[in-house]
Amino acid sequence: MNTVTRPRILVVGAGFAGVECVRRLERKLSPDEADVTLVTPFAYQLYLPLLPQVASGVLTPQSIAVSLRRSKKYRTRIIPGGAIGVDLKSKVCVIRTITDEIVNEPYDYIVLAPGSITRTFDIPGLTDHAFGMKTLAEAAYIRDHVISQLDLADASQDPVERASRLQFVVVGGGYAGTETAACLQRLTHAAVKRYPRLDPSLIKWHLIDIAPKLMPELGDKLGSSAQEILRRRGIEISLGTSIAKAGPEEVTFTDGRVIPTRTLIWTAGVVASPLIATLGAETVKGRLAVASEMNLPGEDGVFALGDSAAVPDLAKGDGAMCPPTAQHALRQGRHVADNVIASLQGQAMKPYVHKDLGLVVDLGGTDAVSKPLGIELRGLPAQVVARGYHWSALRTNVAKTRVMTNWLLNAVAGDDFVRTGFQARKAARLKDFEYTDAYLTPEQVRERVDGPRPDVDGPRPDVDGPRPD
């Protein structure tokens, strides 16, 4: 069959949802039935729930970055770049490649799984002085930064500077923020023993959240257990509080407190990728409003899932939407692939239904709280469940081997405190890792597509359009 006549399936995003969708399409469709293309700036799938363990040095970065090019058996074409706009009428996706070219990629079916970005607010100094915890580079950078604060405090003769370098603030009482504070606190607690000139009592971690409870999804008992574990370690928890202002050497809380610190880690939630706004379609709290089959009503061949889609949670009912978790993304990826194939073959699509299997929170060491299938666990049993779930969810045996080896090595040999010098000569903050200003407006997308049309055999590069900072 001529390649021009084969249906073109374009998948945007290589997170849990996008990769699961692509792999299922490859397994269920023969090469003659469709061409599958994946758009992603990085040719790996990142296992996001384990980022705090990368930041604390328990895991190496490559152990949770699963290569998409490792196996020769996969036939999907990978476009190294990011989608910055979609024209639903013309069925064209506008892509900025990693060489900074703008290309128009035509499609017959598109699966939108671009994920999410860090949610920020109009807080003075926030994006200039805070770190995020959303990418592999951020986790590696934060580890270097935290260890460097111990080095700089040890070298400083100024007691005020020393105290400010040894205070750390984490904003966000969800899973990411709680695990980040817990893992990094363990790192600094172990590391300070190697600095005889530093007073361990000067190291202070603050975890703050505007909500009245940490991780409310866990329930009152487990949430309280998690708080007790953190407080026992010396982490100061402030609820009903947020950031009023951030500076290079201090952070002002909304309750008026001013904390001298050089480390502000912002994990206060996520929002859908700005790509969704380029479609000009209906959204629910920024997420694309889709049917239970995860297709976009009124549009032919358009599907969305994961963090950027408001997928009805039929298992809960009452108008609930699926939470943006890896558990749902994995299953939605496989389900969307089946629905794309059904649509391709003229068959009926099926609604997505999945009952949540529970939640796991790894607080480092033998500390954890878990709620598998509604059963509340604490301590070592919860840790076994948490790590067992993460280990089983890793997609390849190579990744599983690397992660298990790292865990065993850390358990036997303890933490290491090597600072790699990552971007040592250039300070980097939240705004430097997520290029949120690279996306087009719906009008700009329409203007691009209405210009010279792309060839049917492939994209035609252009070099105009906005460049990310």
CSV table of C-alpha atoms in Angstrom, one decimal:
chain,number,residue,atom,x,y,z
A,1,MET,CA,0.0,0.0,0.0
A,2,ASN,CA,1.3,3.4,-0.9
A,3,THR,CA,2.5,5.4,2.2
A,4,VAL,CA,0.5,8.5,1.1
A,5,THR,CA,-2.8,6.6,1.5
A,6,ARG,CA,-2.0,5.2,4.9
A,7,PRO,CA,-3.8,7.0,7.8
A,8,ARG,CA,-1.4,9.2,9.7
A,9,ILE,CA,-1.7,8.9,13.5
A,10,LEU,CA,0.2,11.7,15.4
A,11,VAL,CA,0.8,11.3,19.1
A,12,VAL,CA,1.9,14.4,21.0
A,13,GLY,CA,3.8,13.8,24.2
A,14,ALA,CA,6.0,11.0,25.5
A,15,GLY,CA,4.7,10.8,29.1
A,16,PHE,CA,2.9,7.8,30.6
A,17,ALA,CA,-0.2,8.3,28.4
A,18,GLY,CA,1.6,9.0,25.1
A,19,VAL,CA,4.1,6.2,25.2
A,20,GLU,CA,1.5,3.6,26.3
A,21,CYS,CA,-0.7,4.7,23.4
A,22,VAL,CA,2.2,4.4,20.9
A,23,ARG,CA,3.3,1.0,22.1
A,24,ARG,CA,-0.2,-0.4,21.9
A,25,LEU,CA,-0.7,1.0,18.4
A,26,GLU,CA,2.5,-0.6,17.3
A,27,ARG,CA,1.4,-4.0,18.7
A,28,LYS,CA,-2.1,-3.9,17.3
A,29,LEU,CA,-1.6,-2.3,13.9
A,30,SER,CA,0.5,-3.7,11.1
A,31,PRO,CA,2.9,-1.4,9.3
A,32,ASP,CA,0.5,-1.3,6.3
A,33,GLU,CA,-2.5,-0.1,8.3
A,34,ALA,CA,-1.2,3.2,9.6
A,35,ASP,CA,1.9,5.5,10.0
A,36,VAL,CA,2.5,6.4,13.7
A,37,THR,CA,4.5,9.5,14.6
A,38,LEU,CA,5.5,10.7,18.1
A,39,VAL,CA,6.3,14.3,18.9
A,40,THR,CA,8.6,14.8,21.9
A,41,PRO,CA,11.5,17.1,22.8
A,42,PHE,CA,13.3,14.2,24.6
A,43,ALA,CA,13.5,10.7,23.3
A,44,TYR,CA,12.8,9.1,26.7
A,45,GLN,CA,9.8,8.5,29.0
A,46,LEU,CA,10.3,10.1,32.4
A,47,TYR,CA,9.0,8.3,35.5
A,48,LEU,CA,7.9,11.4,37.3
A,49,PRO,CA,6.9,9.9,40.7
A,50,LEU,CA,10.5,9.1,41.4
A,51,LEU,CA,11.9,12.5,40.7
A,52,PRO,CA,12.3,13.3,44.4
A,53,GLN,CA,14.6,10.3,44.8
A,54,VAL,CA,16.7,11.6,41.9
A,55,ALA,CA,16.9,15.0,43.7
A,56,SER,CA,18.0,13.3,46.9
A,57,GLY,CA,20.6,11.1,45.1
A,58,VAL,CA,18.9,7.7,45.9
A,59,LEU,CA,18.4,7.1,42.2
A,60,THR,CA,20.5,8.2,39.2
A,61,PRO,CA,18.8,10.4,36.6
A,62,GLN,CA,19.1,7.8,33.8
A,63,SER,CA,17.5,5.1,35.9
A,64,ILE,CA,14.1,6.8,35.6
A,65,ALA,CA,14.5,8.1,32.0
A,66,VAL,CA,13.5,5.2,29.8
A,67,SER,CA,14.9,5.5,26.3
A,68,LEU,CA,12.5,5.4,23.4
A,69,ARG,CA,15.2,4.5,20.9
A,70,ARG,CA,16.8,1.6,22.8
A,71,SER,CA,14.9,-1.2,21.0
A,72,LYS,CA,15.0,-1.8,17.2
A,73,LYS,CA,11.6,-3.4,17.1
A,74,TYR,CA,9.6,-0.2,17.4
A,75,ARG,CA,8.7,1.5,14.1
A,76,THR,CA,7.2,4.8,15.3
A,77,ARG,CA,8.8,7.9,13.7
A,78,ILE,CA,10.0,10.3,16.4
A,79,ILE,CA,10.0,14.0,15.7
A,80,PRO,CA,12.4,15.7,18.2
A,81,GLY,CA,10.6,18.8,19.2
A,82,GLY,CA,7.5,20.2,20.9
A,83,ALA,CA,4.0,20.8,19.5
A,84,ILE,CA,3.2,24.6,19.8
A,85,GLY,CA,-0.2,24.7,18.1
A,86,VAL,CA,-2.9,22.6,16.5
A,87,ASP,CA,-5.3,23.6,13.7
A,88,LEU,CA,-8.3,21.3,14.1
A,89,LYS,CA,-10.0,22.4,10.9
A,90,SER,CA,-7.0,21.7,8.6
A,91,LYS,CA,-5.7,18.8,10.7
A,92,VAL,CA,-2.3,20.2,11.1
A,93,CYS,CA,0.0,20.3,14.1
A,94,VAL,CA,2.6,23.0,14.3
A,95,ILE,CA,5.9,21.8,15.8
A,96,ARG,CA,9.0,23.5,16.9
A,97,THR,CA,11.9,21.1,16.4
A,98,ILE,CA,14.9,21.0,18.6
A,99,THR,CA,16.8,22.7,15.8
A,100,ASP,CA,14.4,25.7,16.2
A,101,GLU,CA,12.6,25.1,12.9
A,102,ILE,CA,8.8,25.4,12.7
A,103,VAL,CA,7.2,22.6,10.7
A,104,ASN,CA,3.6,21.8,9.9
A,105,GLU,CA,2.8,18.1,10.4
A,106,PRO,CA,-0.5,16.9,8.9
A,107,TYR,CA,-2.4,14.1,10.5
A,108,ASP,CA,-5.6,12.1,10.1
A,109,TYR,CA,-5.8,11.2,13.8
A,110,ILE,CA,-4.2,13.1,16.6
A,111,VAL,CA,-3.7,12.0,20.2
A,112,LEU,CA,-3.0,14.9,22.5
A,113,ALA,CA,-1.0,13.9,25.6
A,114,PRO,CA,1.3,16.9,26.1
A,115,GLY,CA,1.1,16.6,29.9
A,116,SER,CA,1.2,19.5,32.3
A,117,ILE,CA,3.5,22.4,33.5
A,118,THR,CA,4.1,23.8,36.9
A,119,ARG,CA,1.2,26.0,38.1
A,120,THR,CA,2.5,29.4,39.2
A,121,PHE,CA,0.7,32.5,40.4
A,122,ASP,CA,1.4,36.2,40.1
A,123,ILE,CA,3.7,36.3,43.2
A,124,PRO,CA,6.5,38.8,43.0
A,125,GLY,CA,9.9,37.1,42.4
A,126,LEU,CA,8.4,33.6,42.2
A,127,THR,CA,9.6,32.5,38.7
A,128,ASP,CA,12.9,34.4,39.2
A,129,HIS,CA,13.9,32.7,42.4
A,130,ALA,CA,12.1,29.4,42.8
A,131,PHE,CA,13.0,25.9,41.6
A,132,GLY,CA,10.5,23.5,40.2
A,133,MET,CA,10.3,19.7,40.4
A,134,LYS,CA,8.8,18.8,37.0
A,135,THR,CA,11.8,17.8,34.8
A,136,LEU,CA,14.8,15.6,35.1
A,137,ALA,CA,17.1,18.6,34.7
A,138,GLU,CA,15.4,20.4,37.6
A,139,ALA,CA,15.8,17.3,39.9
A,140,ALA,CA,19.5,17.0,39.1
A,141,TYR,CA,20.0,20.8,39.5
A,142,ILE,CA,18.2,20.9,42.8
A,143,ARG,CA,20.5,18.1,44.2
A,144,ASP,CA,23.6,20.1,43.2
A,145,HIS,CA,22.1,23.3,44.6
A,146,VAL,CA,21.2,21.8,48.0
A,147,ILE,CA,24.7,20.2,48.4
A,148,SER,CA,26.3,23.4,47.3
A,149,GLN,CA,24.5,25.3,50.1
A,150,LEU,CA,26.2,23.0,52.6
A,151,ASP,CA,29.6,23.7,51.0
A,152,LEU,CA,29.0,27.4,50.8
A,153,ALA,CA,27.8,27.6,54.4
A,154,ASP,CA,30.8,25.7,55.6
A,155,ALA,CA,33.1,28.1,53.7
A,156,SER,CA,31.3,31.2,55.0
A,157,GLN,CA,32.5,33.3,57.9
A,158,ASP,CA,29.3,35.2,58.1
A,159,PRO,CA,26.8,33.6,60.6
A,160,VAL,CA,23.8,35.3,58.9
A,161,GLU,CA,24.7,34.0,55.5
A,162,ARG,CA,25.5,30.6,56.9
A,163,ALA,CA,22.0,30.4,58.6
A,164,SER,CA,20.2,31.5,55.4
A,165,ARG,CA,22.0,28.9,53.3
A,166,LEU,CA,20.9,26.1,55.7
A,167,GLN,CA,17.2,27.0,55.6
A,168,PHE,CA,15.1,25.4,52.8
A,169,VAL,CA,11.5,26.1,51.8
A,170,VAL,CA,9.2,23.8,49.9
A,171,VAL,CA,5.8,25.1,48.8
A,172,GLY,CA,3.1,22.5,48.0
A,173,GLY,CA,1.6,19.9,50.4
A,174,GLY,CA,0.7,17.4,47.6
A,175,TYR,CA,2.6,14.2,46.8
A,176,ALA,CA,5.4,15.9,44.9
A,177,GLY,CA,6.1,18.6,47.6
A,178,THR,CA,5.8,16.2,50.6
A,179,GLU,CA,8.1,13.6,49.1
A,180,THR,CA,10.6,16.3,47.9
A,181,ALA,CA,10.8,17.8,51.4
A,182,ALA,CA,11.1,14.4,53.0
A,183,CYS,CA,13.8,13.0,50.7
A,184,LEU,CA,15.9,16.2,50.6
A,185,GLN,CA,15.7,16.6,54.4
A,186,ARG,CA,17.1,13.1,54.8
A,187,LEU,CA,19.9,14.0,52.4
A,188,THR,CA,20.9,17.1,54.3
A,189,HIS,CA,20.6,15.4,57.7
A,190,ALA,CA,23.0,12.7,56.6
A,191,ALA,CA,25.4,15.1,54.8
A,192,VAL,CA,25.8,17.6,57.6
A,193,LYS,CA,27.6,14.9,59.6
A,194,ARG,CA,30.4,15.2,57.1
A,195,TYR,CA,30.7,19.0,57.9
A,196,PRO,CA,32.2,19.3,61.4
A,197,ARG,CA,32.1,23.1,61.3
A,198,LEU,CA,28.4,23.2,60.7
A,199,ASP,CA,25.8,23.1,63.5
A,200,PRO,CA,23.2,20.5,62.5
A,201,SER,CA,20.5,22.5,64.4
A,202,LEU,CA,20.9,25.3,61.8
A,203,ILE,CA,19.5,23.1,59.0
A,204,LYS,CA,15.8,23.8,58.9
A,205,TRP,CA,13.2,22.6,56.3
A,206,HIS,CA,9.8,24.3,55.9
A,207,LEU,CA,6.9,22.7,54.1
A,208,ILE,CA,4.0,25.0,53.5
A,209,ASP,CA,0.7,24.7,51.7
A,210,ILE,CA,-2.4,26.9,51.4
A,211,ALA,CA,-4.7,23.9,52.1
A,212,PRO,CA,-5.7,22.9,55.6
A,213,LYS,CA,-4.3,19.4,55.2
A,214,LEU,CA,-1.3,17.6,53.6
A,215,MET,CA,-2.3,15.2,50.9
A,216,PRO,CA,-6.1,15.2,51.7
A,217,GLU,CA,-6.6,12.3,49.3
A,218,LEU,CA,-5.0,9.9,51.8
A,219,GLY,CA,-7.6,10.6,54.4
A,220,ASP,CA,-7.3,12.1,57.9
A,221,LYS,CA,-5.5,9.2,59.6
A,222,LEU,CA,-2.8,8.6,57.0
A,223,GLY,CA,-2.4,12.3,56.4
A,224,SER,CA,-1.8,12.9,60.1
A,225,SER,CA,0.7,10.0,60.1
A,226,ALA,CA,2.6,11.6,57.3
A,227,GLN,CA,2.7,14.9,59.1
A,228,GLU,CA,3.9,13.3,62.3
A,229,ILE,CA,6.7,11.6,60.5
A,230,LEU,CA,7.9,14.8,58.9
A,231,ARG,CA,7.6,16.8,62.2
A,232,ARG,CA,9.5,14.1,64.0
A,233,ARG,CA,12.3,14.6,61.6
A,234,GLY,CA,12.3,18.4,62.3
A,235,ILE,CA,10.4,19.6,59.2
A,236,GLU,CA,8.3,22.6,60.1
A,237,ILE,CA,4.9,22.3,58.5
A,238,SER,CA,2.7,25.4,57.9
A,239,LEU,CA,-0.8,24.9,56.5
A,240,GLY,CA,-3.1,27.6,55.4
A,241,THR,CA,0.0,29.6,54.3
A,242,SER,CA,1.6,30.4,51.0
A,243,ILE,CA,4.3,32.8,49.6
A,244,ALA,CA,3.7,36.5,49.4
A,245,LYS,CA,7.0,37.4,47.9
A,246,ALA,CA,10.3,35.7,46.9
A,247,GLY,CA,13.7,37.2,46.8
A,248,PRO,CA,17.3,35.9,46.2
A,249,GLU,CA,18.0,35.6,49.9
A,250,GLU,CA,14.7,35.5,51.7
A,251,VAL,CA,11.0,34.4,51.3
A,252,THR,CA,8.0,36.2,52.8
A,253,PHE,CA,5.1,34.1,53.9
A,254,THR,CA,1.5,35.3,53.7
A,255,ASP,CA,1.3,35.1,57.5
A,256,GLY,CA,4.0,37.8,57.6
A,257,ARG,CA,7.0,35.6,58.5
A,258,VAL,CA,10.2,36.3,56.6
A,259,ILE,CA,12.5,33.3,56.2
A,260,PRO,CA,16.1,33.9,55.2
A,261,THR,CA,16.9,31.2,52.6
A,262,ARG,CA,18.6,30.7,49.2
A,263,THR,CA,16.4,27.7,48.4
A,264,LEU,CA,12.7,27.9,47.4
A,265,ILE,CA,11.2,24.8,45.8
A,266,TRP,CA,7.8,25.3,44.2
A,267,THR,CA,5.6,22.3,43.8
A,268,ALA,CA,2.1,23.8,44.3
A,269,GLY,CA,0.3,21.9,41.6
A,270,VAL,CA,0.2,21.7,37.8
A,271,VAL,CA,-1.9,23.0,35.0
A,272,ALA,CA,-2.5,21.6,31.5
A,273,SER,CA,0.1,22.3,28.8
A,274,PRO,CA,-0.4,25.6,27.0
A,275,LEU,CA,-0.8,23.6,23.8
A,276,ILE,CA,-4.4,23.0,24.8
A,277,ALA,CA,-5.2,26.7,24.6
A,278,THR,CA,-4.1,26.8,21.0
A,279,LEU,CA,-7.0,24.6,19.9
A,280,GLY,CA,-9.7,27.1,20.7
A,281,ALA,CA,-11.9,24.3,22.1
A,282,GLU,CA,-13.9,24.0,25.4
A,283,THR,CA,-11.9,23.4,28.5
A,284,VAL,CA,-12.5,22.5,32.1
A,285,LYS,CA,-10.1,24.3,34.5
A,286,GLY,CA,-7.7,24.5,31.6
A,287,ARG,CA,-7.9,20.8,30.6
A,288,LEU,CA,-9.5,19.9,27.3
A,289,ALA,CA,-13.1,18.8,27.7
A,290,VAL,CA,-13.4,15.3,26.2
A,291,ALA,CA,-16.1,12.6,26.2
A,292,SER,CA,-15.7,9.4,28.2
A,293,GLU,CA,-14.2,7.8,25.1
A,294,MET,CA,-11.5,10.5,25.3
A,295,ASN,CA,-12.4,11.9,21.9
A,296,LEU,CA,-13.1,15.6,21.3
A,297,PRO,CA,-16.9,16.0,20.6
A,298,GLY,CA,-17.6,17.5,17.2
A,299,GLU,CA,-14.1,16.9,15.9
A,300,ASP,CA,-13.1,13.9,13.7
A,301,GLY,CA,-10.1,11.9,14.8
A,302,VAL,CA,-9.1,14.1,17.8
A,303,PHE,CA,-8.3,12.4,21.2
A,304,ALA,CA,-6.9,13.8,24.4
A,305,LEU,CA,-5.8,12.1,27.7
A,306,GLY,CA,-3.6,12.4,30.7
A,307,ASP,CA,-2.9,15.7,32.6
A,308,SER,CA,-4.2,17.9,29.8
A,309,ALA,CA,-7.6,16.3,29.4
A,310,ALA,CA,-10.7,16.5,31.6
A,311,VAL,CA,-11.7,12.8,31.2
A,312,PRO,CA,-14.9,11.9,33.0
A,313,ASP,CA,-14.3,9.5,35.9
A,314,LEU,CA,-17.2,7.1,35.4
A,315,ALA,CA,-16.0,4.9,38.3
A,316,LYS,CA,-16.7,7.8,40.7
A,317,GLY,CA,-19.6,9.4,38.8
A,318,ASP,CA,-21.3,12.6,39.9
A,319,GLY,CA,-19.5,14.6,37.3
A,320,ALA,CA,-16.0,13.7,38.6
A,321,MET,CA,-12.9,14.0,36.5
A,322,CYS,CA,-10.0,11.6,36.5
A,323,PRO,CA,-7.1,13.0,38.6
A,324,PRO,CA,-3.8,13.7,36.8
A,325,THR,CA,-2.0,10.7,38.1
A,326,ALA,CA,0.3,8.2,36.4
A,327,GLN,CA,-2.1,5.4,37.2
A,328,HIS,CA,-4.8,6.9,35.1
A,329,ALA,CA,-2.5,8.1,32.3
A,330,LEU,CA,-1.1,4.6,31.8
A,331,ARG,CA,-4.5,3.0,31.4
A,332,GLN,CA,-5.9,5.9,29.4
A,333,GLY,CA,-3.0,5.5,26.9
A,334,ARG,CA,-3.9,1.9,26.2
A,335,HIS,CA,-7.6,2.7,26.0
A,336,VAL,CA,-7.2,5.6,23.6
A,337,ALA,CA,-5.1,3.4,21.3
A,338,ASP,CA,-7.9,0.9,21.2
A,339,ASN,CA,-10.4,3.7,20.5
A,340,VAL,CA,-8.2,5.1,17.7
A,341,ILE,CA,-8.1,1.7,16.1
A,342,ALA,CA,-11.8,1.2,16.5
A,343,SER,CA,-12.4,4.6,14.8
A,344,LEU,CA,-9.9,3.7,12.1
A,345,GLN,CA,-11.8,0.4,11.4
A,346,GLY,CA,-15.3,1.9,11.7
A,347,GLN,CA,-16.1,0.2,15.0
A,348,ALA,CA,-17.7,1.5,18.1
A,349,MET,CA,-15.4,3.2,20.7
A,350,LYS,CA,-15.6,2.3,24.4
A,351,PRO,CA,-15.8,4.6,27.4
A,352,TYR,CA,-12.9,4.7,29.8
A,353,VAL,CA,-13.6,3.3,33.2
A,354,HIS,CA,-11.0,2.6,35.9
A,355,LYS,CA,-11.3,2.3,39.6
A,356,ASP,CA,-8.5,3.9,41.5
A,357,LEU,CA,-6.2,1.3,43.0
A,358,GLY,CA,-4.9,3.5,45.8
A,359,LEU,CA,-2.1,5.9,46.6
A,360,VAL,CA,1.5,5.5,47.8
A,361,VAL,CA,3.8,8.1,49.4
A,362,ASP,CA,7.5,7.3,49.8
A,363,LEU,CA,9.0,9.5,52.5
A,364,GLY,CA,12.5,8.0,52.3
A,365,GLY,CA,14.2,5.3,54.4
A,366,THR,CA,11.6,3.1,55.9
A,367,ASP,CA,9.1,5.9,56.2
A,368,ALA,CA,6.0,5.7,54.0
A,369,VAL,CA,2.3,5.8,54.0
A,370,SER,CA,0.2,3.9,51.5
A,371,LYS,CA,-3.4,3.1,50.8
A,372,PRO,CA,-3.6,0.2,48.3
A,373,LEU,CA,-7.2,-0.8,47.6
A,374,GLY,CA,-8.3,1.3,50.5
A,375,ILE,CA,-6.1,-0.5,53.1
A,376,GLU,CA,-4.1,2.0,55.2
A,377,LEU,CA,-0.4,1.1,55.7
A,378,ARG,CA,2.4,2.8,57.5
A,379,GLY,CA,6.1,2.3,57.9
A,380,LEU,CA,8.0,-0.6,56.3
A,381,PRO,CA,4.9,-2.4,54.9
A,382,ALA,CA,3.8,0.9,53.2
A,383,GLN,CA,7.4,1.3,51.9
A,384,VAL,CA,7.3,-2.1,50.4
A,385,VAL,CA,4.0,-1.4,48.7
A,386,ALA,CA,5.2,2.0,47.5
A,387,ARG,CA,8.4,0.8,46.0
A,388,GLY,CA,6.8,-2.4,44.7
A,389,TYR,CA,4.2,-0.3,42.8
A,390,HIS,CA,6.8,2.1,41.3
A,391,TRP,CA,9.1,-0.8,40.3
A,392,SER,CA,6.3,-2.7,38.6
A,393,ALA,CA,5.1,0.4,36.7
A,394,LEU,CA,8.5,0.9,35.1
A,395,ARG,CA,8.2,0.0,31.4
A,396,THR,CA,11.4,-1.9,30.7
A,397,ASN,CA,13.5,-4.5,32.4
A,398,VAL,CA,16.5,-2.4,32.0
A,399,ALA,CA,14.8,0.5,34.0
A,400,LYS,CA,13.6,-2.0,36.7
A,401,THR,CA,17.2,-3.4,37.1
A,402,ARG,CA,18.7,0.1,37.4
A,403,VAL,CA,16.2,1.3,39.9
A,404,MET,CA,16.4,-1.9,42.0
A,405,THR,CA,20.2,-1.7,41.9
A,406,ASN,CA,20.2,1.9,43.1
A,407,TRP,CA,17.8,1.1,45.9
A,408,LEU,CA,19.9,-1.8,47.1
A,409,LEU,CA,23.2,0.2,46.8
A,410,ASN,CA,21.7,3.1,48.8
A,411,ALA,CA,20.4,0.8,51.5
A,412,VAL,CA,23.8,-0.9,51.9
A,413,ALA,CA,26.2,2.0,51.3
A,414,GLY,CA,24.0,5.0,52.3
A,415,ASP,CA,23.8,8.4,50.7
A,416,ASP,CA,26.6,10.0,48.7
A,417,PHE,CA,27.1,13.8,48.6
A,418,VAL,CA,28.9,14.3,45.3
A,419,ARG,CA,28.1,17.6,43.6
A,420,THR,CA,28.4,17.3,39.8
A,421,GLY,CA,28.7,21.0,39.0
A,422,PHE,CA,25.5,21.0,36.9
A,423,GLN,CA,25.2,24.5,35.4
A,424,ALA,CA,27.5,25.7,38.1
A,425,ARG,CA,28.3,29.0,36.4
A,426,LYS,CA,24.8,30.0,35.6
A,427,ALA,CA,22.0,30.2,38.2
A,428,ALA,CA,18.8,28.5,36.9
A,429,ARG,CA,15.3,28.8,38.3
A,430,LEU,CA,11.8,27.7,37.5
A,431,LYS,CA,11.4,29.9,34.4
A,432,ASP,CA,14.6,28.5,32.8
A,433,PHE,CA,13.3,24.9,32.6
A,434,GLU,CA,9.8,25.2,31.2
A,435,TYR,CA,9.4,27.2,27.9
A,436,THR,CA,5.8,28.3,28.5
A,437,ASP,CA,6.1,31.3,26.1
A,438,ALA,CA,7.0,29.2,23.1
A,439,TYR,CA,3.3,28.4,22.2
A,440,LEU,CA,1.3,30.1,19.5
A,441,THR,CA,-2.2,31.6,19.9
A,442,PRO,CA,-5.1,30.1,17.9
A,443,GLU,CA,-4.8,33.1,15.5
A,444,GLN,CA,-1.1,32.5,14.9
A,445,VAL,CA,-1.8,28.8,14.3
A,446,ARG,CA,-4.5,29.7,11.7
A,447,GLU,CA,-2.2,32.2,10.1
A,448,ARG,CA,0.6,29.6,9.7
A,449,VAL,CA,-1.6,26.9,8.3
A,450,ASP,CA,-3.3,29.3,5.9
A,451,GLY,CA,0.1,30.1,4.4
A,452,PRO,CA,2.1,27.7,2.3
A,453,ARG,CA,0.5,24.2,2.8
A,454,PRO,CA,2.7,21.3,3.9
A,455,ASP,CA,3.4,18.5,1.4
A,456,VAL,CA,1.4,15.4,1.8
A,457,ASP,CA,4.5,13.3,2.1
A,458,GLY,CA,5.9,15.2,5.1
A,459,PRO,CA,6.5,18.6,6.8
A,460,ARG,CA,8.0,21.6,5.1
A,461,PRO,CA,10.3,23.5,7.5
A,462,ASP,CA,10.2,27.2,8.1
A,463,VAL,CA,12.3,29.3,10.4
A,464,ASP,CA,9.9,32.1,11.5
A,465,GLY,CA,7.8,32.1,14.6
A,466,PRO,CA,8.5,32.9,18.2
A,467,ARG,CA,11.7,31.5,19.8
A,468,PRO,CA,11.7,30.3,23.4
A,469,ASP,CA,13.9,32.2,25.8
